Coordinates of C-alpha atoms (C1' of nucleotides) in Angstrom, one line a residue:
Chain A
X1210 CA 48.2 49.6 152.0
X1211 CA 50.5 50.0 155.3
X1212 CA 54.2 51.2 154.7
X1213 CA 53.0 54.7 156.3
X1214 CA 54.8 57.5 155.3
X1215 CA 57.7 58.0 157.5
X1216 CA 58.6 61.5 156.2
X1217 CA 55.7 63.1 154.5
X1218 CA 57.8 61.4 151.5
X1219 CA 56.1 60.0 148.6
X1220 CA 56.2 56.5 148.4
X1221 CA 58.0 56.4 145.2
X1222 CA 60.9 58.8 146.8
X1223 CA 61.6 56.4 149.4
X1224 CA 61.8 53.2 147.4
X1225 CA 64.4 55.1 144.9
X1226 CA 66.3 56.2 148.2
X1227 CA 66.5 52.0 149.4
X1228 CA 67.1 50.9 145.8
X1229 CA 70.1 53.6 145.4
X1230 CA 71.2 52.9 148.8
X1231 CA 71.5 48.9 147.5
X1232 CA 73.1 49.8 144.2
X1233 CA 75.7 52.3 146.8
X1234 CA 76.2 48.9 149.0
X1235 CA 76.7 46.9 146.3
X1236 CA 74.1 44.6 147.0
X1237 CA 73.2 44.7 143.4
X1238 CA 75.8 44.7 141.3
X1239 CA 76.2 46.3 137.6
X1240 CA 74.6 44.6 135.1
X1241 CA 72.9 42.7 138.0
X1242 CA 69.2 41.8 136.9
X1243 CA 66.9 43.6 139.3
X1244 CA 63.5 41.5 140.9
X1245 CA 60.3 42.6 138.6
X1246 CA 58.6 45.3 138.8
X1247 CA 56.1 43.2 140.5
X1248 CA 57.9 41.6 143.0
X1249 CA 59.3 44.6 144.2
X1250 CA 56.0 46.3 144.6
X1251 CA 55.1 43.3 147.3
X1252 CA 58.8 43.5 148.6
X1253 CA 57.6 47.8 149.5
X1254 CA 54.3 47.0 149.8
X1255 CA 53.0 49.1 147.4
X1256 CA 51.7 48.7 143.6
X1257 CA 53.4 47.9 140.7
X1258 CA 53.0 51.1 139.5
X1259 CA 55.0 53.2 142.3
X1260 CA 57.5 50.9 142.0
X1261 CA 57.5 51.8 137.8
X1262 CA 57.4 55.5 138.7
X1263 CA 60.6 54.9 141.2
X1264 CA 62.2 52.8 138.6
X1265 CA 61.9 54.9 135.6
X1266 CA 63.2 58.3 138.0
X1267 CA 66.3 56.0 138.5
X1268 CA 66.8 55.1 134.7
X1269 CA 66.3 58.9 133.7
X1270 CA 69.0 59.5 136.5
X1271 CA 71.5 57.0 134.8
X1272 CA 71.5 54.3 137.8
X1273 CA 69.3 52.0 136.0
X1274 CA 68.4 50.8 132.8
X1275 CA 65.9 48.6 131.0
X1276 CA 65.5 46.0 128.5
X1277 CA 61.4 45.2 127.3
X1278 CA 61.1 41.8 127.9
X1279 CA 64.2 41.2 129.9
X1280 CA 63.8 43.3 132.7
X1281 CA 65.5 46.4 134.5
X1282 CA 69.2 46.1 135.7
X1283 CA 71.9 48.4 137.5
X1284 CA 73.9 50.6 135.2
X1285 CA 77.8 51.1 135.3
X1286 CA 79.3 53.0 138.0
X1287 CA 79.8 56.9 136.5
X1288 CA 83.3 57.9 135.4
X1289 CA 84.6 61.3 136.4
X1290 CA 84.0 62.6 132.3
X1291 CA 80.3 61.6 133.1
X1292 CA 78.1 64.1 130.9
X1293 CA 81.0 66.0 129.7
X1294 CA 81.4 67.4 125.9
X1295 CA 84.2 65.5 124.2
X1296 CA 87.2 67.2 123.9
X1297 CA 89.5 64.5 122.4
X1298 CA 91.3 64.7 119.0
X1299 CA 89.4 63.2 116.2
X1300 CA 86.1 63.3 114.6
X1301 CA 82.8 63.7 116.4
X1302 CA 81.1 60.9 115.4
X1303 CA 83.7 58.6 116.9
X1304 CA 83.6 57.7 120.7
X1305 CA 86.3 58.7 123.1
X1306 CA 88.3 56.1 123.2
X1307 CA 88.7 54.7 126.7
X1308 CA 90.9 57.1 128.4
X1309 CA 92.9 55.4 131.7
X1310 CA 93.6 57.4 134.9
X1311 CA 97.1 57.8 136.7
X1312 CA 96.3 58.8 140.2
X1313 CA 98.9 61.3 141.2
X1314 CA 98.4 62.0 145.1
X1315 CA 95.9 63.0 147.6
X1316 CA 96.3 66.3 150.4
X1317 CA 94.3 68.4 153.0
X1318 CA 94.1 71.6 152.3
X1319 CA 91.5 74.6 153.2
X1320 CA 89.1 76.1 150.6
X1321 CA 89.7 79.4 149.8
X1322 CA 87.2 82.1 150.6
X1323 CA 85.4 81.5 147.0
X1324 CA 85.4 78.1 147.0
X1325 CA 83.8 77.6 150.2
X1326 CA 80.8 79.9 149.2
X1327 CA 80.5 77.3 146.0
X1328 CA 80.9 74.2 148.2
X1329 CA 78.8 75.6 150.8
X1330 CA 81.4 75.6 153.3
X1331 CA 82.8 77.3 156.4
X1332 CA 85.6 79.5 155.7
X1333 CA 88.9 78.1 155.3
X1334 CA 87.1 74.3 156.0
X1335 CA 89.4 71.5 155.9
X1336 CA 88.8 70.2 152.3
X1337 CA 90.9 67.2 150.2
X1338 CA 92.5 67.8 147.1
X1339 CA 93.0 65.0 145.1
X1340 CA 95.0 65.1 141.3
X1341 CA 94.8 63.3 138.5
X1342 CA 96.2 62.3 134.8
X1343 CA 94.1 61.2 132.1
X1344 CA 95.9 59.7 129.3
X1345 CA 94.2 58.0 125.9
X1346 CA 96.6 55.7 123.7
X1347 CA 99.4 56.5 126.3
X1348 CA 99.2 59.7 125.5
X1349 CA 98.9 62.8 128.1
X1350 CA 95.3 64.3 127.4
X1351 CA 94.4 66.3 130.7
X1352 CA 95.1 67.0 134.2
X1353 CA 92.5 67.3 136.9
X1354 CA 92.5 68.7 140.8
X1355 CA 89.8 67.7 142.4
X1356 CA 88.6 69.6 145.4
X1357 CA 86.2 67.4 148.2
X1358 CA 84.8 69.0 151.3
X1359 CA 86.4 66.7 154.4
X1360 CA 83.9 67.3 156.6
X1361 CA 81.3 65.0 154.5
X1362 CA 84.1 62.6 153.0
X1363 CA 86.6 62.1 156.5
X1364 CA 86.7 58.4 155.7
X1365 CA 87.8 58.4 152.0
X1366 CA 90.9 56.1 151.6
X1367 CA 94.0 56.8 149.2
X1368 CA 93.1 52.9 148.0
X1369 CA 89.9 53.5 146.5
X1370 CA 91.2 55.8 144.5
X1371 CA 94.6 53.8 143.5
X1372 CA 92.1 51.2 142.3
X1373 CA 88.9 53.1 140.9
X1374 CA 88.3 54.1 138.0
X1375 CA 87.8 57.7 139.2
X1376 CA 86.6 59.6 141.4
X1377 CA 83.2 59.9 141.0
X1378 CA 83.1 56.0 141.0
X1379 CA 84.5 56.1 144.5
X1380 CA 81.9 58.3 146.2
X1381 CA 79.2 56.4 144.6
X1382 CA 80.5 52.7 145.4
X1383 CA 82.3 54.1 149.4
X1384 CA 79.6 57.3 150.1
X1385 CA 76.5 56.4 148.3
X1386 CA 76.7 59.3 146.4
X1387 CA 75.9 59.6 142.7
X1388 CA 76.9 62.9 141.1
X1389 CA 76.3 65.1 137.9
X1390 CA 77.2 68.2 136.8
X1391 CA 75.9 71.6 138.0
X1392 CA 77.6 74.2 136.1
X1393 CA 80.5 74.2 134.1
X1394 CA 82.5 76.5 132.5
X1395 CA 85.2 76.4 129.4
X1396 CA 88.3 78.5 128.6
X1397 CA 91.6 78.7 126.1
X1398 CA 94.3 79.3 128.4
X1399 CA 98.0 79.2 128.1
X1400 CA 99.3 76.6 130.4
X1401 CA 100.7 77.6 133.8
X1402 CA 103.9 76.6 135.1
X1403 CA 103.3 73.8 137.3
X1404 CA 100.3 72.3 134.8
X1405 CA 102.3 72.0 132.2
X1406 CA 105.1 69.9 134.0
X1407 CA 102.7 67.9 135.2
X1408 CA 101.2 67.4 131.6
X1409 CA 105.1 67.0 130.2
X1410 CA 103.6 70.3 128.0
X1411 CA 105.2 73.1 127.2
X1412 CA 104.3 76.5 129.7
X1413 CA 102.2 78.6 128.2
X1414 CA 100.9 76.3 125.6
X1415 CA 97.2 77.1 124.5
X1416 CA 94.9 74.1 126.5
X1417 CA 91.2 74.1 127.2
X1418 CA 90.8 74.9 130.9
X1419 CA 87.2 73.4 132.0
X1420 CA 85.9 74.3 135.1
X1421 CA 82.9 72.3 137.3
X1422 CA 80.8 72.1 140.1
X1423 CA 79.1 69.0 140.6
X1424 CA 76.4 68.1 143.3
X1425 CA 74.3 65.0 144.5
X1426 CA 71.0 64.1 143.6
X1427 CA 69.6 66.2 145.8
X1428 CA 70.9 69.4 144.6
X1429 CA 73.9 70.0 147.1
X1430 CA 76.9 70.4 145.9
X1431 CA 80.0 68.5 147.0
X1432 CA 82.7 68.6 144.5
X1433 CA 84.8 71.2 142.7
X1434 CA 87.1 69.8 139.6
X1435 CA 89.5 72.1 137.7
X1436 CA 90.8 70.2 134.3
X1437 CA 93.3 70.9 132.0
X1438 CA 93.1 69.3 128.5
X1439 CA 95.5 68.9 125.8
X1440 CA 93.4 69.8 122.4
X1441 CA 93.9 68.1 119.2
X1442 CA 95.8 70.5 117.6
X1443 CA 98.6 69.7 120.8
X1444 CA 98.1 66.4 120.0
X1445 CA 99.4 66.7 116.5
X1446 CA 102.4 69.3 118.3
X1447 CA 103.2 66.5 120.8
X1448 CA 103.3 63.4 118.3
X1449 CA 106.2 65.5 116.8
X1450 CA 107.7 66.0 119.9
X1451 CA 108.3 61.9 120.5
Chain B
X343 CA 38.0 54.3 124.8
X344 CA 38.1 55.0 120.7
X345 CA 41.1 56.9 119.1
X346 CA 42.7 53.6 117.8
X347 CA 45.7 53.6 117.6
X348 CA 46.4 55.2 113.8
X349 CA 50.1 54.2 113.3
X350 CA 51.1 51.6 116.1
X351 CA 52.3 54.6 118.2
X352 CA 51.3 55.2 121.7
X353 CA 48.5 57.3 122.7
X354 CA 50.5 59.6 124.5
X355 CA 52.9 59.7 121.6
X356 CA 50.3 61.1 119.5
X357 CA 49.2 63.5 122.3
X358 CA 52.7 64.7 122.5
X359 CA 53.0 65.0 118.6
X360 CA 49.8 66.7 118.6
X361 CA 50.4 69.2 122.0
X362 CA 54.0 69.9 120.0
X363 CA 52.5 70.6 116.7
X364 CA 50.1 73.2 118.6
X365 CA 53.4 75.4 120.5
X366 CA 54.5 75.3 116.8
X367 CA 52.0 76.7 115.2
X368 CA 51.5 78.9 118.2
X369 CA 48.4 78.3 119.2
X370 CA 49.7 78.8 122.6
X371 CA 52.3 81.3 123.0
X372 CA 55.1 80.8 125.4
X373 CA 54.2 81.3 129.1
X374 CA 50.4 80.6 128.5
X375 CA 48.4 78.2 130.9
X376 CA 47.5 75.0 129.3
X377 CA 43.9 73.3 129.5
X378 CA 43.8 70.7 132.9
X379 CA 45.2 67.5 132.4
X380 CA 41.4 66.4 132.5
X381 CA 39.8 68.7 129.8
X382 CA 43.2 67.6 127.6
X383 CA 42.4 64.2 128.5
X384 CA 38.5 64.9 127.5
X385 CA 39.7 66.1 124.0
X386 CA 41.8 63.5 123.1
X387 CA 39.2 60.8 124.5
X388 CA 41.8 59.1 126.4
X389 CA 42.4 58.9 130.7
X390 CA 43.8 61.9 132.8
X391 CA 47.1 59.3 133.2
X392 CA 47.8 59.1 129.2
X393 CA 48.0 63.0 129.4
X394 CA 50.0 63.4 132.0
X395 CA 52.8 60.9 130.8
X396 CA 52.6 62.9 127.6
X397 CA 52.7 66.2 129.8
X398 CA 55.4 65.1 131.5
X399 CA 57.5 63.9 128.7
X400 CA 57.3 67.4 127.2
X401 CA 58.2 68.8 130.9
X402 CA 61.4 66.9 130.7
X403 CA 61.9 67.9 127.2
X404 CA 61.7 71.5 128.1
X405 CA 59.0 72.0 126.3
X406 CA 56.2 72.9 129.1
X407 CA 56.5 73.3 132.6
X408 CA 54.4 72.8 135.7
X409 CA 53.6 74.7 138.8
X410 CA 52.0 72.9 141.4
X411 CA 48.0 74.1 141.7
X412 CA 48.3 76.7 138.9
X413 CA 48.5 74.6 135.5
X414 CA 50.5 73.7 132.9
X415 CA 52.5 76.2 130.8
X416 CA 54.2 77.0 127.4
X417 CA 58.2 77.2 127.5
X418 CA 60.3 79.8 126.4
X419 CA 61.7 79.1 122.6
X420 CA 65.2 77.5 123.2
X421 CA 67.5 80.0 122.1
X422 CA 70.7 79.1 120.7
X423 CA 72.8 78.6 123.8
X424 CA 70.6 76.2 125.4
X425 CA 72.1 73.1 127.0
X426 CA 75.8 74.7 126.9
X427 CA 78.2 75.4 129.3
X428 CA 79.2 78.6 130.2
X429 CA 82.1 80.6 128.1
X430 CA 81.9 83.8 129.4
X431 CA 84.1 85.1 131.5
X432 CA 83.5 85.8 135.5
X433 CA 82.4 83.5 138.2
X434 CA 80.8 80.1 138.0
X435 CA 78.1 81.1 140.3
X436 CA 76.8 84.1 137.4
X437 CA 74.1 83.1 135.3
X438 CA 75.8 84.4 131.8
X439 CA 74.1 87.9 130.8
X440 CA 72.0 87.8 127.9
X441 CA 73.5 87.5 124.8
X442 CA 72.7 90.2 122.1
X443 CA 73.0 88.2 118.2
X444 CA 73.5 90.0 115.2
X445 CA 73.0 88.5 111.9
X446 CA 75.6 88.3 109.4
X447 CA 74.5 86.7 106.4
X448 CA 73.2 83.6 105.0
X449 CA 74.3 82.1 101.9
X450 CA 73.1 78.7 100.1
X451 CA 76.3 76.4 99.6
X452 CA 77.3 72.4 99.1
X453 CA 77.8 70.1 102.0
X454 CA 81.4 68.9 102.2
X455 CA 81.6 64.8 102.2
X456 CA 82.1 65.0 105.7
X457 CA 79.6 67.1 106.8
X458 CA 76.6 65.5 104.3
X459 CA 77.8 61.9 106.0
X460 CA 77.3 63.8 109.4
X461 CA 74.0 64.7 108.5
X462 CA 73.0 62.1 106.9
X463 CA 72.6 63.5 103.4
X464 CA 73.8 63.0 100.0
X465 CA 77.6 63.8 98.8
X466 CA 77.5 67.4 97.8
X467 CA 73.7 68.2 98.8
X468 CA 72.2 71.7 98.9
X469 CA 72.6 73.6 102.7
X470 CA 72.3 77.2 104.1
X471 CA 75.4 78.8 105.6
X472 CA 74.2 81.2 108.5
X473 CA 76.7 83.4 110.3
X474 CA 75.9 85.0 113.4
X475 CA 77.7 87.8 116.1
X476 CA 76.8 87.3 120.0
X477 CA 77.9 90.3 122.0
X478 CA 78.0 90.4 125.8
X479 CA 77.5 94.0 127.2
X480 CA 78.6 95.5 123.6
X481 CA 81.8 93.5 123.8
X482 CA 81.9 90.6 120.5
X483 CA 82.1 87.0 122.5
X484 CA 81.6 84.6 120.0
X485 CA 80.8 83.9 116.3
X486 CA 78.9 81.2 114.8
X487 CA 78.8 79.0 111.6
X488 CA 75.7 77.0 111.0
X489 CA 75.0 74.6 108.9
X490 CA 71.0 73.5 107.7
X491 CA 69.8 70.8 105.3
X492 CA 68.5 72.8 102.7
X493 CA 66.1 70.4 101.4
X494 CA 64.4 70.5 104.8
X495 CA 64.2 74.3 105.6
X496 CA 63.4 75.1 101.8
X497 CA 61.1 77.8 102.7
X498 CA 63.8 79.4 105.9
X499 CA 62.8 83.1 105.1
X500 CA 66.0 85.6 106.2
X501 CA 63.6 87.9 108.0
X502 CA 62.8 85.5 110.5
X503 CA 66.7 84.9 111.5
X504 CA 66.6 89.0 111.3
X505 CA 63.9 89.3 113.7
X506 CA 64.4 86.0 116.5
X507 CA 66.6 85.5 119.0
X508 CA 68.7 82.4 117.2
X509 CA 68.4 80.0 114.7
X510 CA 67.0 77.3 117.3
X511 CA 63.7 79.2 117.8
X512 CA 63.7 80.3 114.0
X513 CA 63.1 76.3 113.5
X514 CA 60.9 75.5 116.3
X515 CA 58.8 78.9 115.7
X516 CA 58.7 78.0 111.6
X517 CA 58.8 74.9 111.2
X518 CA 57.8 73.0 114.4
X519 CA 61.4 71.5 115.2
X520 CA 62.7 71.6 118.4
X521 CA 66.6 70.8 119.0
X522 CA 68.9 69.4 121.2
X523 CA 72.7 68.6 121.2
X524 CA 73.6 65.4 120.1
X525 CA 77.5 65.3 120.2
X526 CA 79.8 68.3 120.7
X527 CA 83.4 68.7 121.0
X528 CA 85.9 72.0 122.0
X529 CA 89.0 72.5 121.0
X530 CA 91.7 75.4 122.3
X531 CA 92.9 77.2 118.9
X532 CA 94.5 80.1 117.3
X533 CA 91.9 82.0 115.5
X534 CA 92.1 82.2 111.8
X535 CA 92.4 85.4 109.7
X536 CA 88.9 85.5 108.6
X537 CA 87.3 84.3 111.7
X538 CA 89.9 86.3 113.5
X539 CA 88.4 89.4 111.6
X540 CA 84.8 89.2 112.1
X541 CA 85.2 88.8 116.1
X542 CA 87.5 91.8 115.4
X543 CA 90.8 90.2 117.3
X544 CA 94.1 89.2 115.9
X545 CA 94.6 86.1 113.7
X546 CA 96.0 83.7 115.8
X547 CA 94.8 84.6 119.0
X548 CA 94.1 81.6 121.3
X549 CA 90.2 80.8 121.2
X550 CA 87.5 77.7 122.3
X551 CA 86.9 76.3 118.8
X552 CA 82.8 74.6 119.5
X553 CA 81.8 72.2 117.4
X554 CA 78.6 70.5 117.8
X555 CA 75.8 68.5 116.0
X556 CA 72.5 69.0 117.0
X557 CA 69.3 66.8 116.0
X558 CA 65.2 67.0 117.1
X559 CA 63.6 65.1 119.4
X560 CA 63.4 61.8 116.9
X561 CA 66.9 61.8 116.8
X562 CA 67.3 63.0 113.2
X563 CA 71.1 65.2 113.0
X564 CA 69.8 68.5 111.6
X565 CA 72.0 71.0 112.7
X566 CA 75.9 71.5 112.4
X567 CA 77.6 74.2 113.9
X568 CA 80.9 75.5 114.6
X569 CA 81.5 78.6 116.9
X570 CA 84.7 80.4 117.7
X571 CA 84.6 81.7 121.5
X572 CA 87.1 84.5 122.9
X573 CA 87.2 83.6 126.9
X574 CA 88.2 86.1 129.7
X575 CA 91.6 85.7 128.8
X576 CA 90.9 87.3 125.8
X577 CA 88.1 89.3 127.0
X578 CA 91.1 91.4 129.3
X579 CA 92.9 91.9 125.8
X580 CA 90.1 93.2 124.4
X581 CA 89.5 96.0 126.4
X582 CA 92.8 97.3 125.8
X583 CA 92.2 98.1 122.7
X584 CA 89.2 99.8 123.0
Chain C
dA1315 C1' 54.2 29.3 127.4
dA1316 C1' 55.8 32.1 130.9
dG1317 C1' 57.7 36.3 132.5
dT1318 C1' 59.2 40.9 131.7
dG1319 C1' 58.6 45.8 130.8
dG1320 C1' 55.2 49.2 128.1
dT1321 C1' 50.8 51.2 127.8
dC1322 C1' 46.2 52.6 129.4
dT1323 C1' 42.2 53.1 132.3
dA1324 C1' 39.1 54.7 136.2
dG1325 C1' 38.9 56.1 140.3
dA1326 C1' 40.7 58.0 144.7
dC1327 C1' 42.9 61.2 147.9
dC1328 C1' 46.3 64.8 148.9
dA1329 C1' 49.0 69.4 148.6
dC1330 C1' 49.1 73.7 146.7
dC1331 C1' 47.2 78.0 144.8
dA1332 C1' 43.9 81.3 143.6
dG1333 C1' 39.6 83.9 144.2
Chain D
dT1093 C1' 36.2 76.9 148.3
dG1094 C1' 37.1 75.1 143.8
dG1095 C1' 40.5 73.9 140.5
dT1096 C1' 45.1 72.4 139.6
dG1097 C1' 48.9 69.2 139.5
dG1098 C1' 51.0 65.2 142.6
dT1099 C1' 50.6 60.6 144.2
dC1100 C1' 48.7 56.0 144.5
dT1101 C1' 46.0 52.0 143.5
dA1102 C1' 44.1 47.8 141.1
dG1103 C1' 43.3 45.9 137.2
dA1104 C1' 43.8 45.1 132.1
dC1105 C1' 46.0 44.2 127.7
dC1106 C1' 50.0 44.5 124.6
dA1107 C1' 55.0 43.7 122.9
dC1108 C1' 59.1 41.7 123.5
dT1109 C1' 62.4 38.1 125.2
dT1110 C1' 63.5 33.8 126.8
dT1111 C1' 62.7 28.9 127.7

DNA sequence: AAGTGGTCTAGACCACCAG
DNA sequence: TGGTGGTCTAGACCACTTT
């Protein structure tokens, strides 16, 4: 009835827009149990079934889910190997077993001329580079430099990342901002010099290198990862090494 | 209003069953408009809003897509690279150029106990082994092992694998299956000898080993493949020899 | 029994595209 | 101008979960 368009958005756009904005405030924890369908409809002042249409955008998007007969509740924060291809030893039917993050330091740095005409960016813009170990089992599995424009993430604090579970966490729980993958590539490399210290690898050693470009929800993109992984045939190489 | 429900599925389960069956059989070729929403709705006896859930269901799918006051339309056939990442070499900005596929062979062999639990058939049952070539500007890039339920595709004719652009719209041309990746896992390797000599490079050469399960929309695993990948590295090799 | 999400209808108006 | 998909409403009944 009222709640007249503010932007010539639909209705359902903006009440996905508050909700996500909640979920980034933590108003609504995960696992939280949301209000009904229909309560939220006289909460926006619109029907029940814009507020399903929101709803079900969000659960396709991974920020929701739902339960018939229970009701719809906020899904786990996003780890940084969100939506990627497993790459850990072992067969594919298992899961990945829960792999733990060392965060290894955080700098300011300026894109080069390529990676600011990925990010979007002015050239040589002030960007943050951030690095990080993986390990699964206590053992070394990958390596990741992350690369953040500053502009859009000035306030980002070397805490949240001591104490998150990644980074992708951190930018949806401090920034609002919920990521996924926009294009990603794959290659066998041998391991350079500095990668493979910080993997305790040998240089030169055959790893995957995976390379990504993520972006928001609304298509701009805002965070460049490069990763280096430790296949399972270095697995096997490195249990004899111990 | 009638239409009762014949098997306790949703109407616009049906609709969607019965819209897929028709892009099978190609009733509609790819690219071709679609009746309205309301003469769809008119044919199926039910409301304009069963067929567009259905509609858009299949959108998200990838089966159709929509343009905004033109219609609905028929999706390309999902070729056998859909829904993975890049491998070929160049920037992450590239779309990856057409892939050329040349067919190698198929053979009828036995599941190993592995594979038959993977795809959820009996210990040693019946499959077809399909070997494939993808070339990239004349250059080999890839080579690919796939693994069908026999009992399944009974009737899979070698002409059409001859003749389509992959294995993927062999099954959803022939036999009404459309697929999607259900797990998948890379690995960085050294080539072996026979691998090594179909992508024409040396045994042991470092390569992205791809393996990946693949099952249709009801979620039944009917696919296994494994592809060997030379990346740029490689690619820069390569041309030295020629 | 009460409350939730899941499905379905009938009707309305808008935004976009074509002739 | 007419037809298309895009949005939105108000109401109904069903299936499932919890109390």
């Amino acid at each position: 009835m009222n709640a007249k368009s503010l932007l010539r958005l639909p209705l359902y756009e903006q009440i996905k827009q508050q909700i996500l904005q909640r979920v980034a405030d933590s108003e609504w924890d995960s696992n939280e149990l949301l209000p009904s369908e229909w309560d939220l409809a006289e909460q926006f002042s619109v029907s029940q079934g814009t507020v399903r249409k929101a709803l079900t955008d969000l659960v396709n998007d991974g920020v929701l889910y739902r339960q018939q007969g229970r009701g719809t509740f906020v899904a786990e924060p996003l780890d940084d190997w969100a939506g990627m291809s497993m790459v850990s030893p072992g067969m594919l039917r298992e899961k990945p077993d829960r792999l733990v993050r060392e965060f290894l330091g955080i700098q300011r740095g300026h894109a080069s001329d390529e990676l600011a005409a990925t990010l979007g960016l002015r050239r040589g813009a002030a960007v943050h580079r951030i690095r990080l170990l993986w390990r699964q089992q206590g053992q070394i599995v990958a390596l990741d430099e992350v690369t953040l424009p500053l502009e859009r993430f000035e306030a980002l604090d070397v805490r949240w990342l001591r104490q998150s579970v990644g980074v992708w966490a951190v930018l949806q729980q401090h920034f609002g901002v919920r990521l996924r993958v926009k294009a990603e590539q794959w290659r066998a490399i041998g391991l350079p010099r500095e990668e493979a210290q910080l993997l305790h690898a040998r240089e030169g050693e055959p790893a995957l290198f995976y390379l990504r470009l993520a972006e928001d929800m609304q298509g701009q993109a805002l965070e460049w990862r490069e990763r280096w992984c430790l296949t399972g045939t270095l697995g096997l190489s490195r249990q004899q090494e111990q």
